[in-house]
Amino acid sequence: GSSGINAEYGDFPFLHFVYHQFAVQMKLLSLTLLLFGLFNQIFSSDTVVLRFGKDPHSYIKLPSPPFSSAITVCGWVNRLTNHHDFHQYWMSYGVNSSIAEFGISDTGVSYMFGGGMLPSRYRPLTIREFHHICYSWGNSQGTQTGILYYDGEEIGRDETPISRDLITPGNLILGQYLQYDTMESVEKLRYFGGELAGVVIWGIELREEEVKEVYGRGMCAEVTVGIINQFFRWDDILELKRHGTVQEEMIQCNDD
């Protein structure tokens, strides 16, 4: 109490003043730290990312899609190495009767029904930066069209044969480039070896404004766009068996 302080400092009022000021400052600091912690809890959150081993043996196998006439795949993708200087495929779908049925790389370059789709507007190749990559395919525009989005912006589109649907069943995997439906057909130099987060697969073709909404909500937000047509969500993927070296990492997202 104050009597104790007066007894301790006696005839030194200046020291009493310094002590009092120090106590006030410490209380203000404690309050500031408390408010900062509450602010972080409100305006920031953690999310789980999966880091794939830098080898052709690390992957996650998903169930074969039950649909064939439309599909959209979106995810946050972080390239970590340049072991293959151009395309590293973070998702691929292989079938027995046709080569290179469907796949998406970390540069945005994609393929459908054996034919590659090159972006009309390339983005700079980055390392250790998450980017949102989406491929949406269907016939909502009167033609069977695949559209590629990078960070919410369309960067390429390509028409596919109007009579051609996805062949089912097949093998849908994350982390490798699967040419056919067996792991023996993995192209060994094009393993992904980076990080993925927030991957969602729909059985519909998403519209441009829907892709922008998914991107705009950020990497930590729950994806509710087209929720009734979501075939597989990130939480589902995190529950699947991991082959090779696939590690969970926690990262913090701060809302701007």
XYZ file of N, CA and C in Angstrom:
768
model
N 0.826 -1.189 0.000
C 0.000 0.000 0.000
C 0.855 1.231 0.000
N 0.227 2.426 0.057
C 0.959 3.678 -0.021
C 1.805 3.918 1.215
N 1.315 3.446 2.417
C 2.096 3.633 3.636
C 3.412 2.890 3.564
N 3.357 1.680 2.932
C 4.578 0.909 2.765
C 5.554 1.612 1.850
N 5.015 2.194 0.801
C 5.872 2.908 -0.136
C 6.500 4.114 0.545
N 5.660 4.885 1.292
C 6.193 6.072 1.982
C 7.265 5.670 2.986
N 7.013 4.547 3.712
C 8.005 4.099 4.684
C 9.306 3.712 3.995
N 9.178 3.118 2.821
C 10.378 2.643 2.119
C 11.179 3.804 1.559
N 10.440 4.810 0.995
C 11.156 5.887 0.326
C 11.374 7.115 1.215
N 10.630 7.205 2.324
C 10.870 8.240 3.324
C 10.945 9.633 2.719
N 12.115 10.204 2.803
C 12.313 11.582 2.366
C 12.695 11.691 0.898
N 12.332 10.668 0.082
C 12.687 10.694 -1.334
C 11.418 10.671 -2.183
N 10.680 11.790 -2.207
C 9.422 11.827 -2.980
C 9.626 11.584 -4.472
N 10.799 11.940 -4.977
C 11.051 11.716 -6.411
C 11.016 10.226 -6.743
N 11.623 9.405 -5.861
C 11.602 7.955 -6.088
C 10.175 7.420 -6.000
N 9.393 7.985 -5.100
C 7.990 7.586 -5.002
C 7.255 7.896 -6.301
N 7.545 9.069 -6.849
C 6.925 9.464 -8.113
C 7.328 8.515 -9.249
N 8.618 8.166 -9.324
C 9.109 7.254 -10.368
C 8.438 5.893 -10.237
N 8.343 5.413 -8.988
C 7.697 4.111 -8.773
C 6.244 4.133 -9.239
N 5.562 5.210 -8.868
C 4.152 5.336 -9.256
C 3.997 5.364 -10.775
N 4.835 6.116 -11.460
C 4.767 6.197 -12.921
C 5.069 4.846 -13.572
N 6.056 4.150 -12.988
C 6.408 2.826 -13.529
C 5.228 1.863 -13.393
N 4.557 1.909 -12.239
C 3.404 1.029 -12.020
C 2.289 1.341 -13.010
N 2.055 2.617 -13.262
C 1.028 3.004 -14.222
C 1.374 2.508 -15.617
N 2.628 2.673 -16.017
C 3.055 2.239 -17.343
C 2.930 0.722 -17.506
N 3.255 -0.010 -16.439
C 3.144 -1.468 -16.520
C 1.690 -1.898 -16.673
N 0.779 -1.209 -15.985
C -0.642 -1.528 -16.127
C -1.114 -1.240 -17.543
N -0.666 -0.107 -18.101
C -1.036 0.231 -19.481
C -0.483 -0.794 -20.465
N 0.760 -1.248 -20.212
C 1.358 -2.249 -21.094
C 0.578 -3.551 -21.039
N 0.197 -3.970 -19.835
C -0.577 -5.211 -19.690
C -1.905 -5.102 -20.420
N -2.557 -3.937 -20.292
C -3.829 -3.732 -20.980
C -3.647 -3.753 -22.495
N -2.561 -3.134 -22.967
C -2.282 -3.118 -24.411
C -2.075 -4.520 -24.941
N -1.289 -5.337 -24.203
C -1.040 -6.711 -24.642
C -2.318 -7.529 -24.655
N -3.176 -7.300 -23.658
C -4.443 -8.009 -23.603
C -5.310 -7.651 -24.806
N -5.399 -6.363 -25.118
C -6.202 -5.922 -26.263
C -5.616 -6.436 -27.564
N -4.280 -6.471 -27.654
C -3.637 -6.980 -28.869
C -3.964 -8.449 -29.081
N -3.957 -9.221 -27.969
C -4.304 -10.632 -28.072
C -5.732 -10.835 -28.531
N -6.653 -10.040 -27.968
C -8.048 -10.131 -28.389
C -8.208 -9.735 -29.847
N -7.492 -8.712 -30.273
C -7.546 -8.267 -31.669
C -7.092 -9.384 -32.603
N -5.997 -10.050 -32.233
C -5.490 -11.136 -33.075
C -6.485 -12.277 -33.164
N -7.157 -12.579 -32.047
C -8.138 -13.663 -32.071
C -9.306 -13.337 -32.988
N -9.678 -12.043 -33.022
C -10.828 -11.634 -33.829
C -10.463 -11.532 -35.301
N -9.309 -10.948 -35.600
C -8.983 -10.594 -36.981
C -7.944 -11.501 -37.629
N -7.522 -12.543 -36.964
C -6.605 -13.483 -37.580
C -7.030 -14.894 -37.226
N -6.585 -15.841 -38.040
C -6.911 -17.232 -37.772
C -5.821 -18.105 -38.359
N -5.810 -19.334 -37.908
C -4.852 -20.302 -38.422
C -5.549 -21.219 -39.419
N -4.772 -21.756 -40.339
C -5.299 -22.762 -41.251
C -4.242 -23.831 -41.463
N -4.698 -24.997 -41.840
C -3.796 -26.125 -42.073
C -3.410 -26.161 -43.549
N -2.119 -26.270 -43.800
C -1.636 -26.506 -45.153
C -0.956 -27.861 -45.181
N -0.932 -28.468 -46.347
C -0.246 -29.748 -46.531
C 0.989 -29.532 -47.389
N 2.123 -29.963 -46.858
C 3.391 -29.864 -47.588
C 3.748 -31.244 -48.138
N 3.896 -31.310 -49.442
C 4.171 -32.576 -50.114
C 5.674 -32.782 -50.259
N 6.103 -34.039 -50.063
C 7.507 -34.368 -50.192
C 8.026 -34.127 -51.596
N 9.279 -33.778 -51.673
C 9.904 -33.482 -52.972
C 10.348 -34.791 -53.627
N 9.364 -35.594 -54.025
C 9.630 -36.898 -54.613
C 8.372 -37.371 -55.334
N 8.490 -38.402 -56.174
C 7.321 -38.889 -56.913
C 6.453 -39.877 -56.141
N 6.642 -39.955 -54.826
C 5.916 -40.943 -54.021
C 4.960 -40.312 -53.009
N 4.917 -38.991 -52.948
C 4.093 -38.317 -51.949
C 2.814 -37.803 -52.607
N 1.677 -38.299 -52.112
C 0.406 -37.914 -52.736
C -0.751 -38.254 -51.813
N -1.918 -37.740 -52.152
C -3.168 -38.088 -51.496
C -4.150 -38.508 -52.576
N -4.758 -39.656 -52.378
C -5.741 -40.155 -53.341
C -7.143 -39.822 -52.872
N -7.938 -39.222 -53.780
C -9.324 -38.873 -53.494
C -10.251 -39.884 -54.161
N -11.504 -39.946 -53.723
C -12.464 -40.806 -54.426
C -12.671 -40.346 -55.863
N -13.001 -41.276 -56.737
C -13.305 -40.931 -58.132
C -14.564 -40.078 -58.172
N -14.564 -38.978 -58.922
C -15.751 -38.112 -58.967
C -16.959 -38.833 -59.537
N -18.140 -38.608 -58.965
C -19.354 -39.273 -59.439
C -20.042 -38.520 -60.574
N -19.410 -37.472 -61.088
C -20.004 -36.664 -62.152
C -19.048 -36.641 -63.339
N -19.545 -36.271 -64.518
C -18.697 -36.330 -65.707
C -18.869 -35.157 -66.649
N -19.908 -34.331 -66.483
C -20.188 -33.285 -67.462
C -19.748 -31.894 -67.033
N -19.275 -31.740 -65.797
C -18.785 -30.444 -65.321
C -17.933 -30.668 -64.083
N -16.925 -29.823 -63.898
C -16.078 -29.907 -62.707
C -15.382 -28.566 -62.509
N -15.181 -28.199 -61.251
C -14.352 -27.055 -60.897
C -13.435 -27.477 -59.760
N -12.157 -27.140 -59.893
C -11.176 -27.413 -58.849
C -10.480 -26.099 -58.511
N -10.485 -25.727 -57.238
C -9.795 -24.521 -56.777
C -8.916 -24.866 -55.584
N -7.801 -24.169 -55.462
C -6.944 -24.366 -54.303
C -5.896 -23.279 -54.199
N -5.389 -23.121 -52.990
C -4.264 -22.219 -52.732
C -2.977 -23.029 -52.874
N -2.084 -22.539 -53.719
C -0.926 -23.329 -54.148
C 0.357 -22.530 -53.903
N 1.324 -23.183 -53.262
C 2.606 -22.547 -52.948
C 3.738 -23.407 -53.505
N 4.371 -22.930 -54.538
C 5.516 -23.634 -55.134
C 6.749 -23.401 -54.253
N 7.455 -24.476 -53.918
C 8.599 -24.349 -53.012
C 9.945 -24.585 -53.678
N 9.966 -25.281 -54.808
C 11.248 -25.568 -55.459
C 11.104 -25.416 -56.968
N 12.258 -25.338 -57.635
C 12.286 -25.330 -59.104
C 12.898 -26.615 -59.632
N 12.581 -27.737 -58.989
C 13.157 -29.001 -59.462
C 12.720 -29.307 -60.896
N 11.523 -28.834 -61.263
C 11.101 -28.860 -62.664
C 10.752 -27.416 -62.986
N 11.557 -26.782 -63.848
C 11.532 -25.332 -63.968
C 10.196 -24.762 -64.410
N 9.341 -25.604 -64.987
C 8.090 -25.041 -65.458
C 6.925 -25.629 -64.668
N 6.175 -26.563 -65.226
C 4.933 -27.007 -64.597
C 5.167 -28.140 -63.601
N 4.635 -27.955 -62.398
C 4.574 -29.024 -61.412
C 3.092 -29.232 -61.093
N 2.592 -30.437 -61.322
C 1.150 -30.675 -61.237
C 0.724 -31.031 -59.824
N -0.138 -30.177 -59.247
C -0.595 -30.407 -57.875
C -1.878 -31.238 -57.837
N -2.562 -31.379 -58.968
C -3.737 -32.237 -59.052
C -3.782 -32.896 -60.415
N -4.141 -34.173 -60.436
C -4.328 -34.848 -61.719
C -5.367 -35.951 -61.567
N -6.016 -36.244 -62.683
C -7.040 -37.285 -62.723
C -6.699 -38.196 -63.889
N -6.452 -39.471 -63.586
C -6.051 -40.416 -64.608
C -7.069 -41.523 -64.788
N -7.243 -41.961 -66.040
C -8.157 -43.056 -66.360
C -7.411 -44.090 -67.186
N -7.991 -45.261 -67.268
C -7.315 -46.372 -67.928
C -7.259 -46.230 -69.443
N -8.302 -45.667 -70.044
C -8.446 -45.731 -71.504
C -7.982 -44.492 -72.245
N -7.484 -43.472 -71.522
C -7.075 -42.243 -72.186
C -5.959 -41.586 -71.394
N -4.952 -41.064 -72.100
C -3.826 -40.430 -71.419
C -4.179 -38.991 -71.039
N -3.669 -38.562 -69.883
C -3.771 -37.173 -69.441
C -5.207 -36.656 -69.498
N -6.077 -37.266 -68.695
C -7.495 -36.901 -68.725
C -7.715 -35.483 -68.194
N -7.076 -35.127 -67.066
C -7.315 -33.811 -66.486
C -6.224 -33.531 -65.465
N -5.696 -32.304 -65.461
C -4.683 -31.937 -64.469
C -4.441 -30.444 -64.429
N -3.920 -29.982 -63.282
C -3.646 -28.559 -63.072
C -2.260 -28.416 -62.445
N -1.471 -27.484 -62.960
C -0.121 -27.274 -62.441
C -0.057 -26.015 -61.580
N 1.098 -25.825 -60.924
C 1.265 -24.662 -60.056
C 1.568 -23.380 -60.829
N 1.747 -23.466 -62.138
C 1.889 -22.269 -62.965
C 0.553 -21.884 -63.594
N -0.453 -22.735 -63.409
C -1.746 -22.510 -64.040
C -1.928 -23.304 -65.310
N -0.841 -23.739 -65.927
C -0.953 -24.568 -67.125
C -1.732 -25.836 -66.777
N -2.715 -26.168 -67.609
C -3.598 -27.292 -67.331
C -3.757 -28.152 -68.577
N -4.388 -29.292 -68.405
C -4.712 -30.130 -69.563
C -6.056 -30.788 -69.338
N -6.708 -31.089 -70.441
C -8.020 -31.742 -70.403
C -8.105 -32.648 -71.620
N -8.421 -33.916 -71.415
C -8.598 -34.888 -72.500
C -7.350 -34.991 -73.376
N -6.184 -34.924 -72.732
C -4.931 -35.093 -73.451
C -4.380 -33.847 -74.096
N -5.156 -32.763 -74.101
C -4.690 -31.524 -74.713
C -4.352 -30.489 -73.664
N -3.220 -29.807 -73.838
C -2.794 -28.805 -72.877
C -3.460 -27.465 -73.112
N -3.669 -26.725 -72.019
C -4.183 -25.370 -72.129
C -3.163 -24.425 -71.544
N -2.583 -23.567 -72.373
C -1.603 -22.595 -71.933
C -2.311 -21.288 -71.625
N -1.994 -20.659 -70.507
C -2.624 -19.378 -70.193
C -2.330 -18.342 -71.264
N -3.312 -17.537 -71.591
C -3.095 -16.450 -72.547
C -2.347 -15.292 -71.892
N -2.412 -15.240 -70.559
C -1.679 -14.216 -69.814
C -0.922 -14.916 -68.679
N 0.351 -15.148 -68.896
C 1.154 -15.827 -67.884
C 1.398 -14.917 -66.687
N 1.433 -15.524 -65.512
C 1.842 -14.818 -64.316
C 3.300 -15.151 -64.025
N 4.035 -14.216 -63.414
C 5.442 -14.499 -63.079
C 5.548 -15.741 -62.202
N 6.544 -16.557 -62.461
C 6.769 -17.759 -61.665
C 7.287 -17.347 -60.287
N 6.588 -17.743 -59.254
C 6.967 -17.340 -57.899
C 7.323 -18.550 -57.056
N 8.136 -18.308 -56.059
C 8.532 -19.322 -55.092
C 8.119 -18.829 -53.706
N 7.563 -19.737 -52.900
C 7.175 -19.437 -51.521
C 6.141 -18.313 -51.434
N 5.191 -18.342 -52.341
C 4.040 -17.441 -52.293
C 2.793 -18.244 -52.636
N 1.765 -18.120 -51.812
C 0.515 -18.798 -52.114
C -0.262 -18.018 -53.177
N -0.771 -18.744 -54.171
C -1.642 -18.169 -55.189
C -2.875 -19.056 -55.328
N -3.993 -18.426 -55.666
C -5.242 -19.160 -55.801
C -5.426 -19.540 -57.263
N -5.492 -20.848 -57.534
C -5.608 -21.360 -58.899
C -6.908 -22.147 -59.021
N -7.683 -21.833 -60.054
C -8.956 -22.518 -60.300
C -9.035 -22.940 -61.765
N -9.597 -24.115 -61.979
C -9.946 -24.558 -63.328
C -11.411 -24.967 -63.286
N -12.215 -24.340 -64.153
C -13.653 -24.607 -64.183
C -14.034 -25.037 -65.591
N -14.727 -26.177 -65.684
C -15.046 -26.752 -66.994
C -16.505 -27.203 -67.028
N -17.177 -26.909 -68.130
C -18.561 -27.324 -68.318
C -19.116 -26.721 -69.603
N -20.425 -26.783 -69.761
C -21.034 -26.299 -71.015
C -22.091 -25.223 -70.770
N -21.938 -24.450 -69.683
C -22.939 -23.443 -69.359
C -22.962 -22.290 -70.371
N -21.907 -22.156 -71.168
C -21.852 -21.057 -72.131
C -22.178 -21.526 -73.554
N -22.792 -22.684 -73.662
C -23.188 -23.181 -74.979
C -22.124 -24.002 -75.665
N -20.904 -23.914 -75.181
C -19.812 -24.752 -75.674
C -19.153 -25.422 -74.476
N -18.507 -26.535 -74.728
C -17.788 -27.230 -73.655
C -16.460 -26.485 -73.465
N -16.349 -25.712 -72.387
C -15.228 -24.789 -72.227
C -14.566 -24.951 -70.868
N -13.238 -24.956 -70.877
C -12.460 -24.913 -69.654
C -11.892 -23.513 -69.473
N -12.057 -22.959 -68.271
C -11.574 -21.614 -67.987
C -10.618 -21.668 -66.803
N -9.488 -21.002 -66.954
C -8.439 -21.004 -65.948
C -8.392 -19.646 -65.248
N -8.343 -19.686 -63.911
C -8.288 -18.462 -63.104
C -7.050 -18.499 -62.214
N -6.429 -17.335 -62.070
C -5.238 -17.195 -61.225
C -5.448 -15.971 -60.348
N -5.520 -16.174 -59.032
C -5.810 -15.093 -58.086
C -7.068 -14.321 -58.488
N -8.107 -15.070 -58.843
C -9.409 -14.491 -59.122
C -9.595 -13.916 -60.513
N -8.551 -13.904 -61.338
C -8.641 -13.334 -62.680
C -8.517 -14.427 -63.738
N -9.372 -14.356 -64.767
C -9.269 -15.309 -65.871
C -7.967 -15.082 -66.627
N -7.213 -16.162 -66.840
C -5.959 -16.033 -67.588
C -5.925 -16.956 -68.805
N -6.999 -17.698 -69.048
C -7.015 -18.564 -70.223
C -8.308 -19.348 -70.307
N -8.670 -19.743 -71.535
C -9.826 -20.604 -71.751
C -9.595 -21.429 -73.011
N -10.268 -22.567 -73.075
C -10.097 -23.461 -74.209
C -11.355 -24.309 -74.360
N -11.766 -24.535 -75.603
C -12.930 -25.376 -75.856
C -12.505 -26.830 -75.978
N -13.354 -27.710 -75.470
C -13.142 -29.146 -75.606
C -14.291 -29.715 -76.446
N -14.123 -30.890 -77.003
C -15.189 -31.464 -77.847
C -16.523 -31.525 -77.109
N -17.589 -31.074 -77.741
C -18.889 -30.943 -77.091
C -19.450 -32.287 -76.650
N -19.055 -33.339 -77.331
C -19.592 -34.672 -77.012
C -18.743 -35.423 -75.989
N -17.653 -34.800 -75.515
C -16.689 -35.495 -74.652
C -16.921 -35.147 -73.187
N -17.164 -36.154 -72.358
C -17.273 -35.992 -70.914
C -16.053 -36.607 -70.240
N -15.888 -36.305 -68.959
C -14.865 -36.984 -68.182
C -15.171 -38.477 -68.137
N -14.146 -39.276 -68.343
C -14.304 -40.723 -68.220
C -14.300 -41.077 -66.736
N -15.240 -41.881 -66.324
C -15.288 -42.350 -64.935
C -15.478 -43.867 -64.926
N -14.983 -44.554 -63.896
C -14.200 -44.010 -62.787
C -12.746 -43.782 -63.177
N -12.002 -43.157 -62.261
C -10.581 -42.926 -62.475
C -9.908 -42.638 -61.153
N -8.631 -42.302 -61.196
C -7.865 -41.980 -60.001
C -7.635 -40.474 -59.935
N -8.105 -39.860 -58.855
C -7.947 -38.429 -58.629
C -6.953 -38.255 -57.485
N -5.824 -37.584 -57.746
C -4.797 -37.470 -56.721
C -4.279 -36.032 -56.631
N -3.762 -35.714 -55.459
C -3.080 -34.452 -55.215
C -1.597 -34.736 -55.041
N -0.756 -33.913 -55.655
C 0.683 -33.998 -55.441
C 1.494 -34.602 -56.558
N 0.839 -35.229 -57.554
C 1.572 -35.891 -58.633
C 0.863 -35.704 -59.976
N 1.626 -35.923 -61.041
C 1.089 -35.901 -62.400
C 0.844 -37.340 -62.842
N -0.421 -37.723 -62.849
C -0.828 -39.086 -63.173
C -1.266 -39.143 -64.629
N -0.558 -39.930 -65.454
C -0.889 -39.978 -66.880
C -2.054 -40.919 -67.168
N -2.077 -42.072 -66.481
C -3.197 -43.011 -66.595
C -3.793 -43.209 -65.190
N -4.370 -44.354 -64.911
C -5.060 -44.524 -63.632
C -4.260 -45.295 -62.594
N -3.002 -45.579 -62.855
C -2.187 -46.298 -61.880
C -1.010 -45.432 -61.447
N -0.514 -45.661 -60.239
C 0.610 -44.883 -59.746
C 1.882 -45.174 -60.520
N 1.908 -46.278 -61.241
C 3.066 -46.573 -62.087
C 3.168 -45.586 -63.248
N 2.072 -44.880 -63.540
C 2.082 -43.933 -64.662
C 2.444 -42.513 -64.238
N 2.860 -42.321 -62.968
C 3.287 -41.000 -62.501
C 4.516 -40.548 -63.284
N 4.473 -39.297 -63.760
C 5.657 -38.736 -64.424
C 6.597 -38.230 -63.334
N 7.726 -38.887 -63.190
C 8.529 -38.779 -61.979
C 9.173 -37.417 -61.757
N 9.383 -36.622 -62.787
C 10.027 -35.328 -62.602
C 9.039 -34.198 -62.342
N 7.744 -34.485 -62.457
C 6.767 -33.406 -62.313
C 5.987 -33.489 -61.010
N 6.584 -34.129 -60.002
C 5.954 -34.115 -58.688
C 5.832 -32.669 -58.209
N 4.877 -32.442 -57.326
C 4.600 -31.070 -56.888
C 5.624 -30.593 -55.859
N 5.679 -31.218 -54.695
C 6.694 -30.850 -53.707
C 6.495 -29.489 -53.076
N 5.283 -28.928 -53.158
C 5.002 -27.634 -52.535
C 3.932 -27.773 -51.475
N 3.178 -26.693 -51.246
C 2.136 -26.684 -50.232
C 0.777 -26.379 -50.848
N -0.240 -27.030 -50.308
C -1.624 -26.799 -50.727
C -2.463 -26.430 -49.517
N -3.496 -25.616 -49.771
C -4.466 -25.277 -48.731
C -5.808 -24.977 -49.398
N -6.870 -25.218 -48.679
C -8.196 -24.807 -49.129
C -8.661 -25.392 -50.434
N -8.219 -26.597 -50.784
C -8.647 -27.218 -52.044
C -10.109 -27.649 -51.937
N -10.901 -27.269 -52.944
C -12.315 -27.662 -53.013
C -12.611 -28.124 -54.432
N -13.438 -29.165 -54.552
C -13.838 -29.697 -55.854
C -15.357 -29.669 -55.941
N -15.856 -29.069 -57.014
C -17.295 -28.990 -57.257
C -17.680 -29.867 -58.448
N -18.912 -30.323 -58.464
C -19.440 -31.061 -59.615
C -20.192 -30.163 -60.577
N -19.866 -28.871 -60.552
C -20.493 -27.886 -61.436
C -19.413 -26.964 -61.979
N -19.785 -26.174 -62.968
C -18.912 -25.121 -63.472
C -19.208 -23.843 -62.694
N -18.198 -23.294 -62.010
C -18.393 -22.045 -61.290
C -18.336 -20.859 -62.254
N -19.174 -19.865 -61.997
C -19.141 -18.633 -62.782
C -17.973 -17.758 -62.323
N -17.610 -16.802 -63.166
C -16.467 -15.931 -62.860
C -16.652 -15.217 -61.525
N -17.859 -14.685 -61.259
C -18.071 -13.964 -60.016
C -17.980 -14.887 -58.799
N -18.301 -16.159 -58.985
C -18.174 -17.106 -57.884
C -16.710 -17.408 -57.589
N -15.905 -17.552 -58.640
C -14.467 -17.770 -58.447
C -13.851 -16.562 -57.739
N -14.241 -15.357 -58.140
C -13.734 -14.148 -57.501
C -14.118 -14.113 -56.020
N -15.324 -14.569 -55.712
C -15.763 -14.585 -54.315
C -14.934 -15.553 -53.486
N -14.677 -16.744 -54.033
C -13.858 -17.726 -53.316
C -12.465 -17.155 -53.056
N -11.872 -16.543 -54.079
C -10.541 -15.950 -53.922
C -10.567 -14.792 -52.925
N -11.571 -13.928 -53.034
C -11.638 -12.740 -52.210
C -11.801 -13.013 -50.730
N -12.361 -14.158 -50.372
C -12.558 -14.495 -48.955
C -11.259 -14.929 -48.286
N -10.251 -15.242 -49.080
C -8.946 -15.557 -48.513
C -8.750 -17.026 -48.196
N -7.520 -17.340 -47.815
C -7.117 -18.731 -47.663
C -7.686 -19.383 -46.407
N -7.969 -18.583 -45.372
C -8.433 -19.164 -44.105
C -9.948 -19.276 -44.010
N -10.670 -18.647 -44.922
C -12.127 -18.632 -44.825
C -12.731 -19.942 -45.308
N -13.850 -20.318 -44.700
C -14.583 -21.487 -45.157
C -15.218 -21.185 -46.514
N -15.108 -22.119 -47.431
C -15.667 -21.927 -48.778
C -17.123 -22.371 -48.766
N -18.025 -21.397 -48.893
C -19.460 -21.706 -48.889
C -20.081 -21.558 -50.271
N -19.328 -21.042 -51.231
C -19.855 -20.887 -52.592
C -20.212 -22.263 -53.156
N -21.426 -22.387 -53.692
C -21.847 -23.650 -54.302
C -21.766 -24.830 -53.371
N -22.079 -24.606 -52.094
C -21.801 -25.628 -51.076
C -22.555 -26.935 -51.338
N -23.765 -26.854 -51.894
C -24.519 -28.098 -52.104
C -23.946 -28.922 -53.253
N -23.098 -28.292 -54.083
C -22.485 -29.007 -55.200
C -21.017 -29.332 -54.951
N -20.566 -29.129 -53.716
C -19.175 -29.437 -53.403
C -19.012 -30.950 -53.245
N -18.173 -31.509 -54.089
C -17.899 -32.946 -54.042
C -16.905 -33.263 -52.939
N -15.880 -32.428 -52.819
C -14.871 -32.656 -51.792
C -14.379 -31.318 -51.280
N -14.265 -31.217 -49.937
C -13.821 -30.001 -49.293
C -12.477 -30.239 -48.611
N -11.835 -29.134 -48.212
C -10.511 -29.230 -47.607
C -10.533 -30.070 -46.327
N -11.561 -29.888 -45.514
C -11.656 -30.692 -44.290
C -11.743 -32.182 -44.607
N -12.409 -32.528 -45.708
C -12.483 -33.940 -46.122
C -11.105 -34.449 -46.523
N -10.378 -33.622 -47.269
C -9.049 -34.016 -47.758
C -8.091 -34.253 -46.593
N -8.192 -33.428 -45.555
C -7.298 -33.576 -44.405
C -7.508 -34.904 -43.674
N -8.662 -35.544 -43.887
C -8.946 -36.823 -43.234
C -8.466 -38.023 -44.036
N -8.037 -37.819 -45.271
C -7.656 -38.929 -46.135
C -6.249 -39.442 -45.820
N -5.994 -40.674 -46.235
C -4.677 -41.284 -46.051
C -3.635 -40.544 -46.872
N -2.457 -40.337 -46.283
C -1.355 -39.650 -46.956
C -0.253 -40.642 -47.283
N 0.176 -40.610 -48.519
C 1.222 -41.531 -48.984
C 2.549 -40.778 -49.078
N 3.641 -41.491 -48.776
C 4.948 -40.847 -48.837
C 5.092 -39.841 -47.710
N 5.644 -38.689 -48.040
C 5.869 -37.632 -47.057
C 4.935 -36.468 -47.340
N 3.828 -36.422 -46.630
C 2.881 -35.304 -46.713
C 2.667 -34.821 -45.285
N 3.113 -33.608 -44.988
C 3.115 -33.112 -43.620
C 2.127 -31.967 -43.454
N 1.525 -31.920 -42.269
C 0.650 -30.797 -41.918
C 1.476 -29.666 -41.349
N 1.160 -28.447 -41.777
C 1.762 -27.241 -41.215
C 0.639 -26.266 -40.884
N 0.813 -25.518 -39.797
C -0.148 -24.482 -39.443
C 0.436 -23.126 -39.817
N -0.363 -22.314 -40.518
C 0.061 -20.957 -40.833
C -1.026 -19.998 -40.397
N -0.628 -18.769 -40.141
C -1.575 -17.759 -39.687
C -1.985 -16.866 -40.838
N -3.271 -16.584 -40.918
C -3.802 -15.676 -41.931
C -4.306 -14.443 -41.218
N -3.954 -13.281 -41.743
C -4.446 -12.027 -41.193
C -5.314 -11.353 -42.238
N -6.528 -10.993 -41.848
C -7.430 -10.298 -42.756
C -7.000 -8.853 -42.899
N -6.969 -8.407 -44.168
C -6.601 -7.009 -44.415
C -7.769 -6.100 -44.086
